[in-house]
Short mmCIF file of C-alpha atoms and ligand atoms in Angstrom, two decimals:
data_model
loop_
_atom_site.label_atom_id
_atom_site.label_comp_id
_atom_site.label_asym_id
_atom_site.label_seq_id
_atom_site.Cartn_x
_atom_site.Cartn_y
_atom_site.Cartn_z
CA UNK A 1 -48.03 12.61 6.09
CA UNK A 2 -48.22 8.44 4.61
CA UNK A 3 -51.66 7.06 3.28
CA UNK A 4 -52.39 4.25 6.27
CA UNK A 5 -51.81 1.53 3.55
CA UNK A 6 -48.90 2.15 4.15
CA UNK A 7 -46.20 0.06 6.48
CA UNK A 8 -43.36 2.46 8.19
CA UNK A 9 -40.48 0.40 9.37
CA UNK A 10 -37.84 1.66 11.38
CA UNK A 11 -34.31 -0.83 11.64
CA UNK A 12 -31.35 -0.71 13.27
CA UNK A 13 -28.46 -3.29 12.47
CA UNK A 14 -29.31 -2.99 8.94
CA UNK A 15 -25.41 -2.57 7.73
CA UNK A 16 -24.57 -5.74 9.61
CA UNK A 17 -25.06 -8.95 8.41
CA UNK A 18 -28.21 -10.64 10.00
CA UNK A 19 -30.00 -6.61 9.35
CA UNK A 20 -28.73 -5.75 5.97
CA UNK A 21 -30.02 -9.34 4.73
CA UNK A 22 -33.28 -9.18 6.74
CA UNK A 23 -33.40 -5.65 5.26
CA UNK A 24 -32.66 -7.42 1.19
CA UNK A 25 -35.15 -9.40 2.11
CA UNK A 26 -37.81 -7.40 3.05
CA UNK A 27 -37.25 -5.19 -0.40
CA UNK A 28 -37.69 -7.83 -2.26
CA UNK A 29 -41.02 -8.73 -0.11
CA UNK A 30 -44.41 -8.54 -2.65
CA UNK A 31 -45.81 -5.19 -0.66
CA UNK A 32 -41.99 -3.84 -0.39
CA UNK A 33 -43.69 -1.01 -2.53
CA UNK A 34 -45.58 0.04 0.36
CA UNK A 35 -43.17 0.00 2.81
CA UNK A 36 -41.45 2.71 4.26
CA UNK A 37 -37.99 2.07 6.01
CA UNK A 38 -35.99 4.12 7.65
CA UNK A 39 -32.68 3.24 9.25
CA UNK A 40 -30.32 4.41 11.76
CA UNK A 41 -26.80 3.81 10.51
CA UNK A 42 -23.55 4.92 12.05
CA UNK A 43 -22.23 6.12 8.80
CA UNK A 44 -22.76 8.64 6.91
CA UNK A 45 -21.05 7.69 4.00
CA UNK A 46 -23.27 4.76 3.28
CA UNK A 47 -26.46 6.97 3.86
CA UNK A 48 -26.81 8.06 -0.16
CA UNK A 49 -26.15 4.16 -1.01
CA UNK A 50 -29.19 3.59 1.22
CA UNK A 51 -31.32 6.14 -0.37
CA UNK A 52 -30.54 5.14 -3.71
CA UNK A 53 -32.72 1.66 -2.93
CA UNK A 54 -35.09 3.30 -1.13
CA UNK A 55 -34.57 3.36 2.21
CA UNK A 56 -34.50 6.76 4.39
CA UNK A 57 -31.24 6.61 7.16
CA UNK A 58 -30.44 8.10 10.59
CA UNK A 59 -27.27 9.08 11.72
CA UNK A 60 -26.90 7.59 14.78
CA UNK A 61 -26.16 4.67 17.11
CA UNK A 62 -27.48 2.26 20.07
CA UNK A 63 -26.41 5.46 22.29
CA UNK A 64 -28.28 7.82 20.55
CA UNK A 65 -31.58 6.89 23.00
CA UNK A 66 -33.92 9.71 22.09
CA UNK A 67 -33.18 9.56 18.41
CA UNK A 68 -34.13 5.60 19.02
CA UNK A 69 -37.33 6.48 20.99
CA UNK A 70 -38.40 8.88 18.75
CA UNK A 71 -37.95 7.05 15.11
CA UNK A 72 -39.43 4.10 16.99
CA UNK A 73 -42.85 6.30 18.05
CA UNK A 74 -43.56 6.99 14.41
CA UNK A 75 -43.27 3.20 13.20
CA UNK A 76 -45.66 0.54 12.56
CA UNK A 77 -42.92 -1.99 12.72
CA UNK A 78 -39.58 -2.09 14.33
CA UNK A 79 -36.59 -4.53 13.28
CA UNK A 80 -33.48 -4.39 16.05
CA UNK A 81 -30.99 -6.21 15.14
CA UNK A 82 -27.93 -4.11 16.49
CA UNK A 83 -25.61 -4.79 18.99
CA UNK A 84 -28.77 -6.80 20.94
CA UNK A 85 -26.87 -6.74 24.10
CA UNK A 86 -27.79 -3.18 24.44
CA UNK A 87 -30.48 -3.04 27.13
CA UNK A 88 -30.62 0.72 27.53
CA UNK A 89 -31.16 0.70 23.42
CA UNK A 90 -34.14 -1.79 23.91
CA UNK A 91 -35.59 0.03 26.22
CA UNK A 92 -35.30 3.05 24.22
CA UNK A 93 -37.25 1.71 21.59
CA UNK A 94 -39.90 0.44 24.02
CA UNK A 95 -40.38 3.75 25.48
CA UNK A 96 -41.06 4.81 21.98
CA UNK A 97 -43.41 2.84 20.82
CA UNK A 98 -45.27 3.44 24.46
CA UNK A 99 -45.65 6.68 23.02
CA UNK A 100 -46.85 6.08 20.44
CA UNK A 101 -49.61 4.02 21.40
CA UNK A 102 -50.72 6.43 23.93
CA UNK A 103 -51.02 9.12 21.25
CA UNK A 104 -52.27 7.17 18.24
CA UNK A 105 -53.96 3.73 20.67
CA UNK A 106 -52.50 1.67 17.69
CA UNK A 107 -50.23 -1.37 18.45
CA UNK A 108 -47.27 -1.33 16.60
CA UNK A 109 -44.98 -4.26 16.22
CA UNK A 110 -41.65 -5.15 17.42
CA UNK A 111 -39.46 -7.76 15.87
CA UNK A 112 -36.09 -7.79 18.55
CA UNK A 113 -33.13 -9.85 17.94
CA UNK A 114 -31.67 -12.12 20.64
CA UNK A 115 -29.93 -15.16 19.99
CA UNK A 116 -29.69 -19.11 21.27
CA UNK A 117 -26.90 -18.08 23.82
CA UNK A 118 -29.38 -17.06 26.66
CA UNK A 119 -29.52 -21.51 26.58
CA UNK A 120 -25.63 -21.57 27.01
CA UNK A 121 -24.46 -23.75 30.22
CA UNK A 122 -20.48 -23.24 31.15
CA UNK A 123 -19.90 -26.79 29.29
CA UNK A 124 -16.51 -25.33 28.68
CA UNK A 125 -16.29 -27.82 24.94
CA UNK A 126 -16.00 -30.49 28.40
CA UNK A 127 -19.74 -32.07 28.23
CA UNK A 128 -22.49 -32.79 26.24
CA UNK A 129 -25.71 -31.25 28.09
CA UNK A 130 -29.17 -33.17 27.33
CA UNK A 131 -31.58 -30.04 28.09
CA UNK A 132 -33.18 -29.20 25.31
CA UNK A 133 -36.07 -26.12 25.13
CA UNK A 134 -38.09 -25.89 22.43
CA UNK A 135 -39.75 -22.70 21.88
CA UNK A 136 -42.89 -23.79 22.33
CA UNK A 137 -42.49 -24.76 25.85
CA UNK A 138 -42.75 -21.33 27.45
CA UNK A 139 -43.04 -23.16 31.75
CA UNK A 140 -39.01 -24.62 30.36
CA UNK A 141 -38.23 -21.33 28.71
CA UNK A 142 -39.21 -19.30 32.25
CA UNK A 143 -37.41 -21.42 33.87
CA UNK A 144 -33.98 -19.27 32.14
CA UNK A 145 -33.05 -17.64 35.23
CA UNK A 146 -32.54 -13.56 33.82
CA UNK A 147 -28.94 -13.95 34.83
CA UNK A 148 -28.46 -15.79 31.96
CA UNK A 149 -27.16 -14.15 28.17
CA UNK A 150 -29.83 -11.57 26.90
CA UNK A 151 -32.16 -12.34 29.28
CA UNK A 152 -32.89 -9.82 30.61
CA UNK A 153 -33.52 -7.86 27.60
CA UNK A 154 -36.30 -10.45 26.34
CA UNK A 155 -38.13 -9.85 29.47
CA UNK A 156 -38.33 -6.48 29.15
CA UNK A 157 -39.60 -6.90 25.46
CA UNK A 158 -42.43 -9.45 26.89
CA UNK A 159 -42.90 -7.24 29.29
CA UNK A 160 -44.08 -4.73 27.52
CA UNK A 161 -46.45 -7.02 25.35
CA UNK A 162 -47.98 -7.83 28.94
CA UNK A 163 -48.66 -3.95 28.91
CA UNK A 164 -50.29 -4.04 25.98
CA UNK A 165 -49.04 -1.47 23.68
CA UNK A 166 -46.94 -2.81 21.70
CA UNK A 167 -46.90 -6.64 20.39
CA UNK A 168 -43.66 -8.20 20.77
CA UNK A 169 -41.65 -11.03 18.56
CA UNK A 170 -38.30 -12.63 19.95
CA UNK A 171 -35.88 -13.96 17.00
CA UNK A 172 -33.36 -16.36 18.46
CA UNK A 173 -30.96 -16.61 15.89
CA UNK A 174 -28.25 -19.66 16.99
CA UNK A 175 -25.33 -20.12 15.21
CA UNK A 176 -25.64 -18.02 12.07
CA UNK A 177 -23.23 -19.39 8.92
CA UNK A 178 -22.53 -18.45 4.70
CA UNK A 179 -21.14 -15.50 3.70
CA UNK A 180 -23.83 -13.36 3.15
CA UNK A 181 -24.85 -12.41 -0.72
CA UNK A 182 -27.54 -9.59 -1.07
CA UNK A 183 -28.09 -6.53 -2.67
CA UNK A 184 -27.13 -4.88 0.62
CA UNK A 185 -23.67 -6.42 -0.44
CA UNK A 186 -23.58 -5.71 -3.79
CA UNK A 187 -24.08 -1.92 -2.34
CA UNK A 188 -21.12 -2.57 -0.25
CA UNK A 189 -23.06 -1.15 2.83
CA UNK A 190 -23.15 -4.68 4.10
CA UNK A 191 -21.42 -7.26 6.17
CA UNK A 192 -21.02 -10.32 4.59
CA UNK A 193 -19.24 -12.45 7.86
CA UNK A 194 -21.05 -14.38 10.56
CA UNK A 195 -19.43 -13.98 14.14
CA UNK A 196 -18.63 -17.62 15.82
CA UNK A 197 -17.82 -19.62 12.87
CA UNK A 198 -15.10 -17.10 11.79
CA UNK A 199 -13.59 -16.64 15.23
CA UNK A 200 -13.19 -19.95 14.88
CA UNK A 201 -11.36 -20.26 11.22
CA UNK A 202 -9.25 -16.64 12.22
CA UNK A 203 -7.73 -18.78 15.59
CA UNK A 204 -6.88 -21.33 14.21
CA UNK A 205 -4.74 -19.26 11.08
CA UNK A 206 -3.12 -16.91 14.06
CA UNK A 207 -1.99 -20.29 15.69
CA UNK A 208 -1.42 -22.01 12.95
CA UNK A 209 -3.27 -25.11 13.67
CA UNK A 210 -7.08 -25.67 13.66
CA UNK A 211 -8.08 -25.52 18.04
CA UNK A 212 -10.16 -26.81 19.30
CA UNK A 213 -12.82 -25.45 23.14
CA UNK A 214 -12.00 -28.33 26.05
CA UNK A 215 -12.92 -31.96 24.88
CA UNK A 216 -14.94 -30.45 21.84
CA UNK A 217 -18.63 -32.52 23.41
CA UNK A 218 -20.49 -29.54 23.68
CA UNK A 219 -23.64 -29.06 20.83
CA UNK A 220 -25.18 -26.14 19.42
CA UNK A 221 -27.98 -25.43 16.76
CA UNK A 222 -27.11 -23.82 13.62
CA UNK A 223 -28.79 -21.54 10.61
CA UNK A 224 -27.83 -20.41 7.13
CA UNK A 225 -28.11 -17.05 7.04
CA UNK A 226 -30.74 -16.39 4.29
CA UNK A 227 -33.03 -19.11 6.26
CA UNK A 228 -32.56 -16.55 9.39
CA UNK A 229 -33.65 -13.56 7.14
CA UNK A 230 -36.77 -15.58 5.93
CA UNK A 231 -37.83 -16.81 9.28
CA UNK A 232 -37.69 -12.64 10.20
CA UNK A 233 -39.92 -11.99 6.83
CA UNK A 234 -41.91 -15.13 7.91
CA UNK A 235 -42.32 -13.45 11.40
CA UNK A 236 -43.30 -9.89 9.83
CA UNK A 237 -45.63 -10.94 7.04
CA UNK A 238 -47.92 -13.25 10.11
CA UNK A 239 -47.33 -10.43 12.71
CA UNK A 240 -48.70 -7.81 10.06
CA UNK A 241 -51.18 -9.92 8.12
CA UNK A 242 -52.66 -12.55 10.98
CA UNK A 243 -51.76 -10.86 14.45
CA UNK A 244 -54.79 -12.54 16.63
CA UNK A 245 -53.28 -15.91 14.82
CA UNK A 246 -49.56 -15.63 15.15
CA UNK A 247 -48.23 -15.55 18.88
CA UNK A 248 -46.41 -12.48 20.80
CA UNK A 249 -45.45 -11.01 23.70
CA UNK A 250 -44.19 -15.19 25.75
CA UNK A 251 -45.79 -16.79 23.03
CA UNK A 252 -43.75 -14.78 20.38
CA UNK A 253 -39.98 -16.40 20.84
CA UNK A 254 -39.01 -17.50 17.60
CA UNK A 255 -35.81 -19.91 17.75
CA UNK A 256 -33.69 -20.04 14.24
CA UNK A 257 -32.41 -23.60 13.72
CA UNK A 258 -32.50 -26.61 11.79
CA UNK A 259 -29.79 -28.86 12.42
CA UNK A 260 -26.86 -29.17 15.54
CA UNK A 261 -22.71 -29.34 14.90
CA UNK A 262 -21.17 -30.60 17.93
CA UNK A 263 -17.46 -28.45 18.60
CA UNK A 264 -15.00 -31.09 18.58
CA UNK A 265 -16.82 -31.87 14.60
CA UNK A 266 -16.75 -28.22 13.34
CA UNK A 267 -12.85 -28.14 15.01
CA UNK A 268 -11.46 -31.28 13.32
CA UNK A 269 -13.02 -29.71 9.99
CA UNK A 270 -12.00 -26.37 10.09
CA UNK A 271 -8.63 -28.09 11.57
CA UNK A 272 -8.50 -30.20 8.14
CA UNK A 273 -9.38 -27.63 5.81
CA UNK A 274 -6.42 -24.96 7.15
CA UNK A 275 -4.08 -28.47 7.16
CA UNK A 276 -5.42 -29.04 3.07
CA UNK A 277 -3.90 -25.24 2.40
CA UNK A 278 -0.90 -24.97 3.87
CA UNK A 279 -2.15 -23.23 7.18
CA UNK A 280 -2.24 -26.34 10.27
CA UNK A 281 0.84 -28.04 10.99
CA UNK A 282 -1.53 -31.04 11.43
CA UNK A 283 -5.23 -32.29 10.59
CA UNK A 284 -6.48 -32.69 14.02
CA UNK A 285 -7.59 -29.52 16.13
CA UNK A 286 -5.75 -29.36 19.47
CA UNK A 287 -7.63 -27.88 22.74
CA UNK A 288 -6.95 -23.63 22.65
CA UNK A 289 -5.13 -22.95 25.90
CA UNK A 290 -7.29 -20.56 28.23
CA UNK A 291 -4.68 -17.77 26.98
CA UNK A 292 -5.83 -18.40 23.97
CA UNK A 293 -9.41 -19.00 24.74
CA UNK A 294 -9.15 -14.86 26.01
CA UNK A 295 -7.23 -13.70 23.17
CA UNK A 296 -9.44 -15.11 19.87
CA UNK A 297 -12.93 -15.06 21.24
CA UNK A 298 -13.04 -13.00 24.57
CA UNK A 299 -16.85 -13.85 26.08
CA UNK A 300 -17.56 -15.39 22.59
CA UNK A 301 -15.60 -18.32 23.95
CA UNK A 302 -17.39 -19.01 26.91
CA UNK A 303 -20.46 -19.13 24.50
CA UNK A 304 -18.64 -21.52 21.95
CA UNK A 305 -17.57 -23.83 24.22
CA UNK A 306 -21.53 -23.94 25.97
CA UNK A 307 -24.33 -26.32 25.03
CA UNK A 308 -27.27 -24.49 23.22
CA UNK A 309 -30.17 -27.14 22.45
CA UNK A 310 -32.96 -25.87 20.48
CA UNK A 311 -35.90 -26.59 19.03
CA UNK A 312 -37.05 -24.20 16.47
CA UNK A 313 -40.78 -24.94 16.22
CA UNK A 314 -42.74 -21.86 16.47
CA UNK A 315 -41.46 -20.86 13.07
CA UNK A 316 -42.41 -23.46 11.29
CA UNK A 317 -46.26 -23.72 12.35
CA UNK A 318 -46.93 -20.15 11.15
CA UNK A 319 -45.49 -21.65 7.41
CA UNK A 320 -41.01 -21.18 8.01
CA UNK A 321 -39.58 -23.35 5.91
CA UNK A 322 -35.47 -23.52 6.17
CA UNK A 323 -33.99 -24.54 3.20
CA UNK A 324 -30.32 -25.78 4.21
CA UNK A 325 -29.28 -27.74 6.97
CA UNK A 326 -25.98 -28.98 8.52
CA UNK A 327 -24.17 -30.14 6.23
CA UNK A 328 -24.60 -26.83 3.73
CA UNK A 329 -22.57 -25.72 7.62
CA UNK A 330 -20.20 -28.04 6.44
CA UNK A 331 -19.85 -26.78 3.16
CA UNK A 332 -19.71 -23.08 4.16
CA UNK A 333 -16.42 -23.68 6.02
CA UNK A 334 -13.67 -24.03 2.56
CA UNK A 335 -15.46 -20.09 0.90
CA UNK A 336 -15.25 -19.03 4.54
CA UNK A 337 -12.24 -19.69 5.30
CA UNK A 338 -10.65 -19.19 1.42
CA UNK A 339 -12.03 -15.17 1.34
CA UNK A 340 -10.84 -15.06 5.09
CA UNK A 341 -7.72 -15.87 3.77
CA UNK A 342 -7.87 -13.43 1.10
CA UNK A 343 -8.28 -10.68 3.06
CA UNK A 344 -5.63 -10.89 4.99
CA UNK A 345 -3.16 -11.53 2.07
CA UNK A 346 -4.58 -8.68 0.35
N1 LIG B 1 -24.43 -13.55 13.89
C1 LIG B 1 -24.70 -14.48 14.66
O1 LIG B 1 -24.50 -16.05 14.65
C2 LIG B 1 -25.61 -13.92 15.86
C3 LIG B 1 -26.37 -14.67 16.36
C4 LIG B 1 -27.27 -14.38 17.87
C5 LIG B 1 -27.18 -13.21 17.93
N2 LIG B 1 -26.27 -12.71 17.05
C6 LIG B 1 -26.02 -11.05 17.70
O2 LIG B 1 -27.14 -10.09 16.64
C7 LIG B 1 -26.40 -9.07 16.02
C8 LIG B 1 -26.04 -8.59 14.87
O3 LIG B 1 -25.12 -9.86 14.87
P1 LIG B 1 -24.63 -10.01 13.09
O4 LIG B 1 -23.39 -10.95 12.93
O5 LIG B 1 -25.56 -8.90 12.79
O6 LIG B 1 -23.55 -8.87 13.60
P2 LIG B 1 -22.68 -7.93 12.45
O7 LIG B 1 -22.84 -7.82 11.52
O8 LIG B 1 -21.38 -6.83 13.12
O9 LIG B 1 -23.50 -6.21 12.82
C9 LIG B 1 -23.93 -5.48 13.51
C10 LIG B 1 -24.57 -4.23 13.18
O10 LIG B 1 -25.43 -3.32 14.36
C11 LIG B 1 -24.73 -2.39 14.08
N3 LIG B 1 -24.12 -1.74 15.25
C12 LIG B 1 -23.54 -2.20 16.51
N4 LIG B 1 -22.93 -1.82 17.37
C13 LIG B 1 -24.37 -1.01 17.36
C14 LIG B 1 -24.50 1.08 18.11
N5 LIG B 1 -24.18 0.43 19.53
N6 LIG B 1 -25.23 1.23 17.54
C15 LIG B 1 -25.94 1.12 16.76
N7 LIG B 1 -25.75 0.60 15.34
C16 LIG B 1 -24.58 -1.04 16.01
C17 LIG B 1 -23.46 -2.23 13.26
O11 LIG B 1 -23.16 -1.23 12.41
P3 LIG B 1 -21.73 -1.07 11.78
O12 LIG B 1 -22.30 -1.31 10.60
O13 LIG B 1 -21.97 0.32 11.97
O14 LIG B 1 -20.88 -1.33 12.37
C18 LIG B 1 -24.17 -3.70 11.95
O15 LIG B 1 -25.31 -2.93 10.85
C19 LIG B 1 -25.24 -8.80 17.29
O16 LIG B 1 -25.94 -8.49 18.97
C20 LIG B 1 -24.61 -10.49 17.32
O17 LIG B 1 -24.29 -10.57 18.60
C21 LIG B 1 -25.27 -13.12 16.07
#
């Protein structure tokens, strides 16, 4: 049994780009010596490396619903950052938090990961949408139908908060960029790369020419990996230290953005860089065919060609102050390309 001033944290996705960066940030929290952190990880060979920095591990996945429930039932704070589209896993975590509340009357905390993909339209790159969602404008967010990406899970999480057995906080990362450079990366247990921009680069490399989705007119918000990690830790600090002053449940949506980019400008920048290193036939991006979108992007293509226009205000109200803007996104492309190319040639 831990002393009562200890905070028991259970985390999923700790070997991932987001989760590993968040866990590394938690390890440098001034209160770290009062944390007892447990990570659910899929690869047993990484367990000793986690143990070497004081993290407990349980081997399993989001499919091990009983394990998720059991671990959540023993945590003061759950941070969910693995495969965020898994409704059953979210329900299993909520089930464990509910069980804990029923047994102890405590109200644990869930910091769940969603994404600004919830705002996506069907632009396929072909138009710019006017609609911008602020995370403070709850009525506008509540107009989003359940059919929007990840929305059903967000609603499940909010409903749990409304039942009163858990305080829920949902982080909505936008396009995260930048190569992760963390303690967990240095241990060799964490993925360093994001999803959307590496996918665009890899598609350009594979077809020998940078490409663009549709007319390139759609807009997305973006956030540097270190800044999304500080959004999680800002919410963590606020939720644990001032639960009554910190929005949760339907008032607990925290968008992660610090500047928009257009699909067209991003694609042109990638195409130009690929051309400069001799991996693109032309410095101008050419339009991906439907076959190429299927082949290189799968379901992510629809998302990447959509408009997702978000204004992150709630996190800033509790002290979140992202350090990087969209210029950093463009500056991140060259090192990202160089690392992807180097990996492909080794
Ligand atoms: N990167 C972005 O820009 C962004 C933005 C918004 C939302 N998201 C979403 O946030 C989640 C994490 O993103 P990420 O960029 O950190 O991805 P990532 O680097 O691929 O990390 C995914 C993490 O989840 C774990 N995982 C995947 N499937 C699992 C399963 N079935 N059971 C247990 N663990 C599982 C992975 O474990 P292994 O190491 O064993 O594979 C890894 O720890 C994803 O669902 C992603 O779609 C990402």
